[in-house]
CSV table of C-alpha atoms and ligand atoms in Angstrom, one decimal:
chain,number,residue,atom,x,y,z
A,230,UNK,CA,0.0,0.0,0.0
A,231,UNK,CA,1.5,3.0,-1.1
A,232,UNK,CA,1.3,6.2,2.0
A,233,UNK,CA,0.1,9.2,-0.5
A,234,UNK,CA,3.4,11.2,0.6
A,235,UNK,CA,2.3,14.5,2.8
A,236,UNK,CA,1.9,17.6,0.7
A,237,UNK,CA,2.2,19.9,3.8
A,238,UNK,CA,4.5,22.5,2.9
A,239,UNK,CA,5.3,25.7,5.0
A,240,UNK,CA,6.7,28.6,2.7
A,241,UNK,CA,7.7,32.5,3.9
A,242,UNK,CA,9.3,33.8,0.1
A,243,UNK,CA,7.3,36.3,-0.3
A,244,UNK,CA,6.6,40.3,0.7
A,245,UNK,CA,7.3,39.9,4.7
A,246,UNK,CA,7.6,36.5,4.9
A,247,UNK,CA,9.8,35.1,7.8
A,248,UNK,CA,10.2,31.7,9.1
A,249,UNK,CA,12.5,28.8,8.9
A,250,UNK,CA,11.5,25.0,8.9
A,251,UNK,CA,13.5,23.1,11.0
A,252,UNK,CA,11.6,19.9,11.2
A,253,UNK,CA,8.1,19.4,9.3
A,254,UNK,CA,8.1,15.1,9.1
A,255,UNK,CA,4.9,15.3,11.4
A,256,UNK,CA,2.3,18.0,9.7
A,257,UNK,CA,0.1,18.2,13.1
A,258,UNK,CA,3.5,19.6,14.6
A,259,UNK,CA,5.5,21.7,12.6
A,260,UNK,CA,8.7,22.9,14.5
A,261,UNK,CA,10.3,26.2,13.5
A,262,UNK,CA,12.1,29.5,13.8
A,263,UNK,CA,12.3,32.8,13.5
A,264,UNK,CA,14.8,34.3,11.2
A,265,UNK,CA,16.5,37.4,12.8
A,266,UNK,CA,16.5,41.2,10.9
A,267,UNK,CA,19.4,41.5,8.1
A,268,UNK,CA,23.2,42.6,10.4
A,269,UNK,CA,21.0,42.6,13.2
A,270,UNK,CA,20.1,40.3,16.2
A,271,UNK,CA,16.8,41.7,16.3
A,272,UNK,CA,13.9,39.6,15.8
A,273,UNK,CA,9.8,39.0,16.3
A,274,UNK,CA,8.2,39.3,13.8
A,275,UNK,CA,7.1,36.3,11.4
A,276,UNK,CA,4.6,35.5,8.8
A,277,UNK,CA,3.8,32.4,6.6
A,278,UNK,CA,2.2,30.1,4.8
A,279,UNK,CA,1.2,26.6,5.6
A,280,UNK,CA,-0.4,24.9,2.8
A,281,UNK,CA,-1.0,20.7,2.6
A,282,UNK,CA,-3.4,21.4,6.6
A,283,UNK,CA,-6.0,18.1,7.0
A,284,UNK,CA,-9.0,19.5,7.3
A,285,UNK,CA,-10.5,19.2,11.0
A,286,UNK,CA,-7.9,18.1,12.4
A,287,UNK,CA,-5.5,20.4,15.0
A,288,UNK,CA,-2.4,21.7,13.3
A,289,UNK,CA,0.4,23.3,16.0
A,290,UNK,CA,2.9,25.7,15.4
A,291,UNK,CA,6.1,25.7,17.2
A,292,UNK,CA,8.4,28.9,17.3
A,293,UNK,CA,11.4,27.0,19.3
A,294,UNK,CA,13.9,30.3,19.7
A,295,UNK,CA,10.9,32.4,20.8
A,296,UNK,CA,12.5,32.8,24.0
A,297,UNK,CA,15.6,34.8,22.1
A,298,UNK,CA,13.8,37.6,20.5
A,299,UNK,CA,14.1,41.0,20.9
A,300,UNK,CA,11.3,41.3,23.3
A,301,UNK,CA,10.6,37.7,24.3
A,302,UNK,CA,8.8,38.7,27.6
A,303,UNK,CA,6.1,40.0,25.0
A,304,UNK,CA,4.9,36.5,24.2
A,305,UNK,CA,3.1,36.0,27.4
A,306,UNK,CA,-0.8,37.1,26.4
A,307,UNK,CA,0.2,37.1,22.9
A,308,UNK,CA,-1.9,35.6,20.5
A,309,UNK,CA,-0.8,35.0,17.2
A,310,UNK,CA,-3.3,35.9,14.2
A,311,UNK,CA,-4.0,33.4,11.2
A,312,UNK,CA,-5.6,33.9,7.8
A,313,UNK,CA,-7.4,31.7,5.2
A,314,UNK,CA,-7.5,34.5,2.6
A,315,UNK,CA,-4.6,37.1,3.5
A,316,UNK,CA,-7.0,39.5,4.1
A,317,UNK,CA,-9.7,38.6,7.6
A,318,UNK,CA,-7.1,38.0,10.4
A,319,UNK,CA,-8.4,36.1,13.4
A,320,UNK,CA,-6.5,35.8,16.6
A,321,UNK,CA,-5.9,31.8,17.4
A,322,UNK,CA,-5.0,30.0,20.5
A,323,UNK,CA,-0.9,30.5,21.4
A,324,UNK,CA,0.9,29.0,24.4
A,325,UNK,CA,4.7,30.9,25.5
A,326,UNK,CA,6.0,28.1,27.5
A,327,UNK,CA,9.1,29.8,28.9
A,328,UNK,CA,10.9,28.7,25.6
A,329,UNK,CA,9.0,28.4,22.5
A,330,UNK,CA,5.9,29.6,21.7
A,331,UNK,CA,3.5,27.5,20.4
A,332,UNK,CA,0.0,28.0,18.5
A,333,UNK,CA,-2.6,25.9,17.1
A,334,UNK,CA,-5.0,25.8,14.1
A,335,UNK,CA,-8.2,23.6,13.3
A,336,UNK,CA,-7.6,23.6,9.7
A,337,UNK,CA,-11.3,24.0,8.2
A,338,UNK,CA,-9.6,24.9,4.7
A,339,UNK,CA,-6.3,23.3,3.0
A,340,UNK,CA,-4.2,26.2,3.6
A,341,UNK,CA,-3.7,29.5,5.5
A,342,UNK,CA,-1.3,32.1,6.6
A,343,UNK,CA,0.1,32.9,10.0
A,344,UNK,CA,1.9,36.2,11.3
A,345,UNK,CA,2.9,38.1,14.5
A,346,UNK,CA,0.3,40.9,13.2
A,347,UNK,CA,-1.8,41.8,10.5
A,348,UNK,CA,0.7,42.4,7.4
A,349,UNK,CA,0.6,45.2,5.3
A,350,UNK,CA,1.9,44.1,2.0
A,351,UNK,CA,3.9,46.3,-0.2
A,352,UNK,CA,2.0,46.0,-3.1
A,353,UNK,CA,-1.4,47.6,-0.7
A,354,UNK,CA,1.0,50.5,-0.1
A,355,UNK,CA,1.3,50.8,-3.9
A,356,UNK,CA,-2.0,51.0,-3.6
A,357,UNK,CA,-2.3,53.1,-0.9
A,358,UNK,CA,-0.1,55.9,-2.3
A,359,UNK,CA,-2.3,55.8,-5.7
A,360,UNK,CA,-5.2,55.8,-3.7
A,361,UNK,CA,-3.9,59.2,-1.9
A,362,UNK,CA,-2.7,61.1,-4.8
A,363,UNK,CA,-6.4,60.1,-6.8
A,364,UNK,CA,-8.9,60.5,-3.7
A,365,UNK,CA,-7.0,61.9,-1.0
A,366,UNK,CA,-5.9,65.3,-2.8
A,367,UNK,CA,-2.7,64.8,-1.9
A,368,UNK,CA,0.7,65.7,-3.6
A,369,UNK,CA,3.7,63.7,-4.2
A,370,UNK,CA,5.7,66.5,-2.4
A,371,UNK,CA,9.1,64.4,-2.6
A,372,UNK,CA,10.3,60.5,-3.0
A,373,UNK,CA,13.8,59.4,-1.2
A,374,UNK,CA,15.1,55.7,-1.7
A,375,UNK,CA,15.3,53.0,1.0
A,376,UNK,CA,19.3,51.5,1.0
A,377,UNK,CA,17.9,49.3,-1.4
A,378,UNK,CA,16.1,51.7,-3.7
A,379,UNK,CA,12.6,51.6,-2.7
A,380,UNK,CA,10.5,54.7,-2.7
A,381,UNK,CA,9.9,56.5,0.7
A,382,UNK,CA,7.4,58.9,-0.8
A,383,UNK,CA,6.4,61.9,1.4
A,384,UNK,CA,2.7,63.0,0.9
A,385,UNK,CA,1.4,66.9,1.4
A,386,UNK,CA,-2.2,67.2,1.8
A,387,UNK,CA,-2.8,71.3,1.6
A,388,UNK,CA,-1.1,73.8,-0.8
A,389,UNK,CA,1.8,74.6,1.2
A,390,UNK,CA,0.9,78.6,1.3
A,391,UNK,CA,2.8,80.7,4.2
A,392,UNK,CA,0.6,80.8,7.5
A,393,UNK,CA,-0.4,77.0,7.1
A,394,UNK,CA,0.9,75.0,10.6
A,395,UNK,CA,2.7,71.8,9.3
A,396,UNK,CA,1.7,68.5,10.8
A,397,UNK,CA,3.9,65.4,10.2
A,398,UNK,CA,2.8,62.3,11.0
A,399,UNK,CA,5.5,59.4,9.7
A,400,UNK,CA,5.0,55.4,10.2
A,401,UNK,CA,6.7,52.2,10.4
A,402,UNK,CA,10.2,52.9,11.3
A,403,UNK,CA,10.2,50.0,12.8
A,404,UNK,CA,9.3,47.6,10.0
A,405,UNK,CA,7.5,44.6,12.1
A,406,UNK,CA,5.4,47.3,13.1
A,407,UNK,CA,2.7,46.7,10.3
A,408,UNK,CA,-0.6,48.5,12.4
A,409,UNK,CA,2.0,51.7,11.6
A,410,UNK,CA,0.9,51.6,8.0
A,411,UNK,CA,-3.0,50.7,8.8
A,412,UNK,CA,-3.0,53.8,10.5
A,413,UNK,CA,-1.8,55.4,7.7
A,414,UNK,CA,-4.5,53.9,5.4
A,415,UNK,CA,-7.0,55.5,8.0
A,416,UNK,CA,-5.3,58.7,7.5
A,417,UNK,CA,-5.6,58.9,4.0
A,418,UNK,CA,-9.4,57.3,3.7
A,419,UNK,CA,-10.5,59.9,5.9
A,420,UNK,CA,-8.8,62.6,3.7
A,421,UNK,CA,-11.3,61.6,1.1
A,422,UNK,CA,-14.1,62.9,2.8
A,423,UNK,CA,-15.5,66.2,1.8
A,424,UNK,CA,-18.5,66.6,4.2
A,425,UNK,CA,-16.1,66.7,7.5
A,426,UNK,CA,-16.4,69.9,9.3
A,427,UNK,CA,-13.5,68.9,12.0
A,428,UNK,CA,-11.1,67.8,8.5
A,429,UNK,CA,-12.2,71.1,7.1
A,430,UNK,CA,-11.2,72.7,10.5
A,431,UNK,CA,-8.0,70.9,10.7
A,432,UNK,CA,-7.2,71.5,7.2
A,433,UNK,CA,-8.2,75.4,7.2
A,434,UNK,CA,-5.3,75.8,9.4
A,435,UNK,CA,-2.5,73.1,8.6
A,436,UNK,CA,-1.0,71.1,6.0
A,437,UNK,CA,-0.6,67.5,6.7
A,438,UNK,CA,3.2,66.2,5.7
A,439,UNK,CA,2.5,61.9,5.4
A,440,UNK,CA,5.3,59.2,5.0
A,441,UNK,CA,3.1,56.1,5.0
A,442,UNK,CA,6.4,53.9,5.6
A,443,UNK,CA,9.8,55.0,6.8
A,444,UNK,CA,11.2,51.4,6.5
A,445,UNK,CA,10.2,49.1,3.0
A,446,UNK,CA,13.6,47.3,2.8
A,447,UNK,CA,12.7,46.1,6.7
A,448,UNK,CA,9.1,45.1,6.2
A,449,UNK,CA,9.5,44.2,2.8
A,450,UNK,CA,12.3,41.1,4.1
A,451,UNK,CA,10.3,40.3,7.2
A,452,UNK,CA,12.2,42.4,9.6
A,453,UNK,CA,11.0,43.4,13.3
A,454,UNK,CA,13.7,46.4,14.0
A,455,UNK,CA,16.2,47.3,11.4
A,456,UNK,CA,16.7,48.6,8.1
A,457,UNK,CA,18.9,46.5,5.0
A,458,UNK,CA,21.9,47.9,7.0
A,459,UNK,CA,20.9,46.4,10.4
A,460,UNK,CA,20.1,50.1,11.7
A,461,UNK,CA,17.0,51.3,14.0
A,462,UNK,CA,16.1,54.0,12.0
A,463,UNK,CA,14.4,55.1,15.6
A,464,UNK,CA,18.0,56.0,16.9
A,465,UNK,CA,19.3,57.6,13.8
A,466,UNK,CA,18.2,60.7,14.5
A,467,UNK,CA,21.3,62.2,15.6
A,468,UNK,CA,23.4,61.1,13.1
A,469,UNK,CA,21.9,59.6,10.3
A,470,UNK,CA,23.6,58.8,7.3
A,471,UNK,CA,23.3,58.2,3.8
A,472,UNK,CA,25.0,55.2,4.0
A,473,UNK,CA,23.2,53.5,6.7
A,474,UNK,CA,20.2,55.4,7.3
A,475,UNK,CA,19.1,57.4,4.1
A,476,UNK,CA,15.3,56.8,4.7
A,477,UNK,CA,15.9,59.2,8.2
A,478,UNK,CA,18.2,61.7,6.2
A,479,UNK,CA,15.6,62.2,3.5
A,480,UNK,CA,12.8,63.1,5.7
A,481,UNK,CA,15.0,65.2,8.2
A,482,UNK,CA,15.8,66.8,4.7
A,483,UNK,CA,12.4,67.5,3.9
A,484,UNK,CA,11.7,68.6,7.6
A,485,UNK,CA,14.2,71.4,7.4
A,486,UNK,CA,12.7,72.8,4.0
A,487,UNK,CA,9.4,72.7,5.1
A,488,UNK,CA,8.9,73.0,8.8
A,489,UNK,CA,7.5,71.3,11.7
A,490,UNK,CA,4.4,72.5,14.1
A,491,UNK,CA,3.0,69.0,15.6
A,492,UNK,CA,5.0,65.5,15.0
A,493,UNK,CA,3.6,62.1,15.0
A,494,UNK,CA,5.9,59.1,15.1
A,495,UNK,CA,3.9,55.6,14.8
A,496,UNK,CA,4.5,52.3,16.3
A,497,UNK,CA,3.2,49.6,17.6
A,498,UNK,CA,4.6,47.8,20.9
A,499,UNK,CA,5.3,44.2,21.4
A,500,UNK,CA,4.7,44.1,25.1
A,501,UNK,CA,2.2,46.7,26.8
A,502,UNK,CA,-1.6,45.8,25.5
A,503,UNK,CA,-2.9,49.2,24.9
A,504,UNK,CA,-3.0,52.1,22.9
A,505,UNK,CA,-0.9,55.3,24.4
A,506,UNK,CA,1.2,57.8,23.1
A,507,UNK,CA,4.8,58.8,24.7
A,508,UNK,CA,5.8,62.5,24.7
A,509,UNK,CA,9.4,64.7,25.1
A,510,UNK,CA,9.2,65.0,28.4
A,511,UNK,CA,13.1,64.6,29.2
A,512,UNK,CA,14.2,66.9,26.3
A,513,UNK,CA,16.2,69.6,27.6
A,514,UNK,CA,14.0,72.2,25.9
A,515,UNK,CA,10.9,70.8,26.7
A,516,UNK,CA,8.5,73.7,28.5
A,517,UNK,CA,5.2,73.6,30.2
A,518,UNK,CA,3.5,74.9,26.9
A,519,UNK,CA,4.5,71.7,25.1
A,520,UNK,CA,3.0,69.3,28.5
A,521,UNK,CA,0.2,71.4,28.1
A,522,UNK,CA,-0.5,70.2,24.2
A,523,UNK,CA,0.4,67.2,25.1
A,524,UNK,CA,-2.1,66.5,27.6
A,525,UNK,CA,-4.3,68.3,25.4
A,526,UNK,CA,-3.8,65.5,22.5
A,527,UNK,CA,-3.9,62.7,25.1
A,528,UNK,CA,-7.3,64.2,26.6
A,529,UNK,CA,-9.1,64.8,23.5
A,530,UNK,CA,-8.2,61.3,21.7
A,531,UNK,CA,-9.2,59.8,24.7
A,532,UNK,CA,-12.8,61.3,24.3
A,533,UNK,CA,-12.9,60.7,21.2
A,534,UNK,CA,-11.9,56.8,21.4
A,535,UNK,CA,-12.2,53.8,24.2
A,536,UNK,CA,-9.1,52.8,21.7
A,537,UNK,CA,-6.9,55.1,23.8
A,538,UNK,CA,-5.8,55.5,27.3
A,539,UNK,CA,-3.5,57.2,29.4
A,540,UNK,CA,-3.1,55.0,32.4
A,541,UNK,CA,-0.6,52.3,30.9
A,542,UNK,CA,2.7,53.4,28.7
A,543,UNK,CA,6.6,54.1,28.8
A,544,UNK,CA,7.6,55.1,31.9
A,545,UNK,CA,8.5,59.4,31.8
A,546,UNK,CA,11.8,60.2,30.7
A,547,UNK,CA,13.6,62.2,33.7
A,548,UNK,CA,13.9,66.2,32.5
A,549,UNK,CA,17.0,66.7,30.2
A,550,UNK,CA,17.2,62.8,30.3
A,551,UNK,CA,15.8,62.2,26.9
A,552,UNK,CA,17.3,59.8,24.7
A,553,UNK,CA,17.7,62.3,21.7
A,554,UNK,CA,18.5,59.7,19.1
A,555,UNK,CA,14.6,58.7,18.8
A,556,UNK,CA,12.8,60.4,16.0
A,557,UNK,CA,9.9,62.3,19.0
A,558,UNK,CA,12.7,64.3,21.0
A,559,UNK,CA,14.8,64.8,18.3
A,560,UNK,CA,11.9,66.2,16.2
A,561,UNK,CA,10.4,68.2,19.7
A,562,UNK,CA,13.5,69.5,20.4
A,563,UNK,CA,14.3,70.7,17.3
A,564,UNK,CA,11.4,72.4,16.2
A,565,UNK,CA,10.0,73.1,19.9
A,566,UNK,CA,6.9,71.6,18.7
A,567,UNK,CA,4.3,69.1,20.3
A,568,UNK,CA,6.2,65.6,18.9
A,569,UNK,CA,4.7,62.6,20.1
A,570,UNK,CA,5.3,57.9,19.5
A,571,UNK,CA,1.9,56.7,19.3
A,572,UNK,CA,1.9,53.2,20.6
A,573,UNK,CA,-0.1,50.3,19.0
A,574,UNK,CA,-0.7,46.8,20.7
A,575,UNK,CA,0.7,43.8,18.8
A,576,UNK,CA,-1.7,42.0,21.4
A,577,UNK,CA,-5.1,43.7,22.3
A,578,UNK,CA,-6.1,47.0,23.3
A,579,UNK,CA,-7.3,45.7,26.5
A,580,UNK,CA,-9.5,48.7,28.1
A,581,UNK,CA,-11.9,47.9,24.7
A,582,UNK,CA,-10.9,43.9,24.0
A,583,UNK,CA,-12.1,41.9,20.6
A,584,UNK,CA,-11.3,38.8,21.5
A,585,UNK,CA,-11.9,37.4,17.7
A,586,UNK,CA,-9.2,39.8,16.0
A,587,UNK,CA,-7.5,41.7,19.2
A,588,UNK,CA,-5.9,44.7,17.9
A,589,UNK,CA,-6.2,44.8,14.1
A,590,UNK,CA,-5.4,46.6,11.1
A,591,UNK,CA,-9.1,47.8,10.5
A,592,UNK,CA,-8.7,49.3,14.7
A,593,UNK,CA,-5.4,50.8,13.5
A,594,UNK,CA,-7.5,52.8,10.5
A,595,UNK,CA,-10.0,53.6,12.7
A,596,UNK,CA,-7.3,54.9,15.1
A,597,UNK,CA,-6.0,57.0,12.5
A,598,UNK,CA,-9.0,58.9,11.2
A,599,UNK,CA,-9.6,59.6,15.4
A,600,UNK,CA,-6.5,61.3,15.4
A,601,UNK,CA,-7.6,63.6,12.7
A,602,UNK,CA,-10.4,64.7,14.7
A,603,UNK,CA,-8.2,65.3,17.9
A,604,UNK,CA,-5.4,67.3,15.3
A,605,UNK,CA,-8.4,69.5,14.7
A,606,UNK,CA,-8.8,70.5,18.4
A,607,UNK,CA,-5.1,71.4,18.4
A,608,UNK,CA,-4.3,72.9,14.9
A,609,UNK,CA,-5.2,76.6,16.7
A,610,UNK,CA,-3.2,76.1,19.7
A,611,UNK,CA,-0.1,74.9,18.2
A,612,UNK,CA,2.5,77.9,18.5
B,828,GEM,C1,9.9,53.0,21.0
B,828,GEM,S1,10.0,54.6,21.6
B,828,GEM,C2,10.8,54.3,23.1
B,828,GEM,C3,10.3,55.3,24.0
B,828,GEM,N1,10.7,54.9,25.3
B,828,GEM,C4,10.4,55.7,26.3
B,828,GEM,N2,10.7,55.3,27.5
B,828,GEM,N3,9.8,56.9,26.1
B,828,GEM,C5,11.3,52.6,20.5
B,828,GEM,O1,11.8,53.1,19.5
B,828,GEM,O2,11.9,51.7,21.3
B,828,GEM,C6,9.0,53.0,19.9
B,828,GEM,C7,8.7,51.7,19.4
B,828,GEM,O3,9.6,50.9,19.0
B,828,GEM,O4,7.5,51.3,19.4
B,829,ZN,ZN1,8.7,51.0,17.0
């Protein structure tokens, strides 16, 4: 009797893929690894395919160096998310056991993708950026090139004319950090609109300056941290370089021609599960004018959303203790302007929990198009 030969494959070559198969001769329990960021020790993030699953029967995933990543305390409460289309995420049951982490799937379909978060593919940012220049009524202000040559286009949504605040709002520095772009997305739907009084208010008094991703080489190969040089692009901001960092020297270029009156920096956080943004407060220059916006932006979102809090976060910085290599002081100090990190969960926003997709990319749009709304209560109060 001939044992048809098992057609379970596991596969990560594509946009963001990262795993490697170390042992797959029992498909029910498929042992593997993470692959670590390009020159850099750094890793988290993962994403692929399993194709060849039995249909109703339990399929477990084991991640055995998941103890070694960058933030491996993170994995306790994580739930990794899994797709049968690549498009509706669901969050499935995952077990950290001190060393690996291990998930499971009852296959109801032959195939289906597994990642540390919701991707955003390259090709939707393609997209995305046609999308904004067609809909959005946004310019192509300026393009810079990844180390490997990809576009990093920045976006202007206004005409540029004197008077205008400028409001920068840049994402995915940190490449694993895929919500970064979703956010984005819910930036640029909401710019569609054209029967929003609070975008009308917002945009009556500022130009919005939009780098949907800081980091394609990193996202694009599956990174968590780095850049194709093995750099944090999130402390390059004091000496970024052409060589290693050109995606940070390109937008501090464009910074410098234009301006800066409010900064937003967008990330999402491996470990604390909920939304929150961290401000300058240990910059040297940092004054009780810029708390005061601060607390402003932080008290208005949180009106406006049960997606944001202000109890849980990074802890303060001590005054003139800043690290100024990350993009929010440098950027704050700089341009004495209200600079903020706004902090997504990789987990689940737990003050408002969906236990079916915890936090998502479609929360990470909505977050987005909040912010908009809480940019509009500032945009007056800004200088
Ligand atoms: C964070 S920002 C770190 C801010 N830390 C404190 N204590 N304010 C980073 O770059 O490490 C942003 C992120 O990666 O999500
Ligand atoms: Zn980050």
């Amino acid at each position: 009797m001939t044992v048809a030969k098992s057609s379970f494959q596991i596969s990560a070559d594509f946009d963001s893929g990262n795993i490697d198969v170390l042992d797959i001769s029992d498909p029910l329990q498929a042992s593997l690894a993470i692959r670590p960021d390009t020159r850099s020790p750094h890793f988290q993030w993962f994403h692929f395919k399993a194709s060849g699953l039995h249909v109703g029967q339990e399929h477990w995933f084991r991640l055995t160096n998941a103890s070694k990543s960058s933030y491996s305390r993170a994995w306790t409460g994580y739930q990794a998310v899994a797709s049968y289309d690549h498009v509706n995420w669901f969050r499935i049951p995952t077990i950290f056991e001190g060393d690996a982490l291990r998930f499971n799937l009852e296959a109801t379909q032959t195939h289906a993708w597994f990642a540390y978060f919701e991707p955003y593919s390259r090709g939707r940012h393609d997209w995305l950026i046609e999308q904004a220049l067609s809909k959005a009524g946004t310019e192509l202000l300026a393009t810079g090139k990844s180390v490997e040559g990809r576009d990093i286009q920045l976006l202007r949504k206004g005409s540029g004319v004197e008077g205008q605040r400028k409001i920068w709002i840049i994402a995915q520095q940190h490449p694993g950090e895929h919500m970064a772009e979703w956010f984005m997305e819910g930036v640029l739907e909401r710019l569609q609109r054209h029967d929003d009084a609070e975008l009308n208010t917002l945009l009556a008094g500022a130009d919005l300056y939009l780098v949907p991703n800081m980091n394609p080489d990193g996202a694009f190969h599956g990174h968590l941290r780095t850049n194709a040089m093995g750099q944090d692009l999130n402390r390059a901001w004091q000496n970024a370089s052409q060589e290693l960092s050109p995606e940070v020297v390109f937008v501090q270029q464009q910074m410098q021609k234009y301006g800066v009156d409010l900064f937003l920096d967008v990330h999402g956080d491996e470990e604390i599960p909920h939304v929150f943004a961290a401000g300058c407060e240990g910059n040297p220059g940092y004054t009780p004018r810029l708390e005061q916006l601060e607390e402003q932006f932080r008290s208005h979102l949180k009106h406006q959303t049960r997606d944001f809090q202000t109890t849980h976060g990074y802890p303060r910085s001590q005054p003139g203790h800043a690290n100024m290599t990350l993009a929010c002081n440098s950027v704050g100090e700089q341009y004495d302007c209200l600079s903020l990190t706004l902090e997504m969960p990789f987990k689940d926003h737990d003050d408002n929990p969906n236990p079916y997709t915890g936090w998502s990319g479609k929360r990470s749009m909505q977050l987005g198009k909040d912010v908009l709304s809480t940019f509009a209560s500032l945009v007056n109060n800004l200088r």
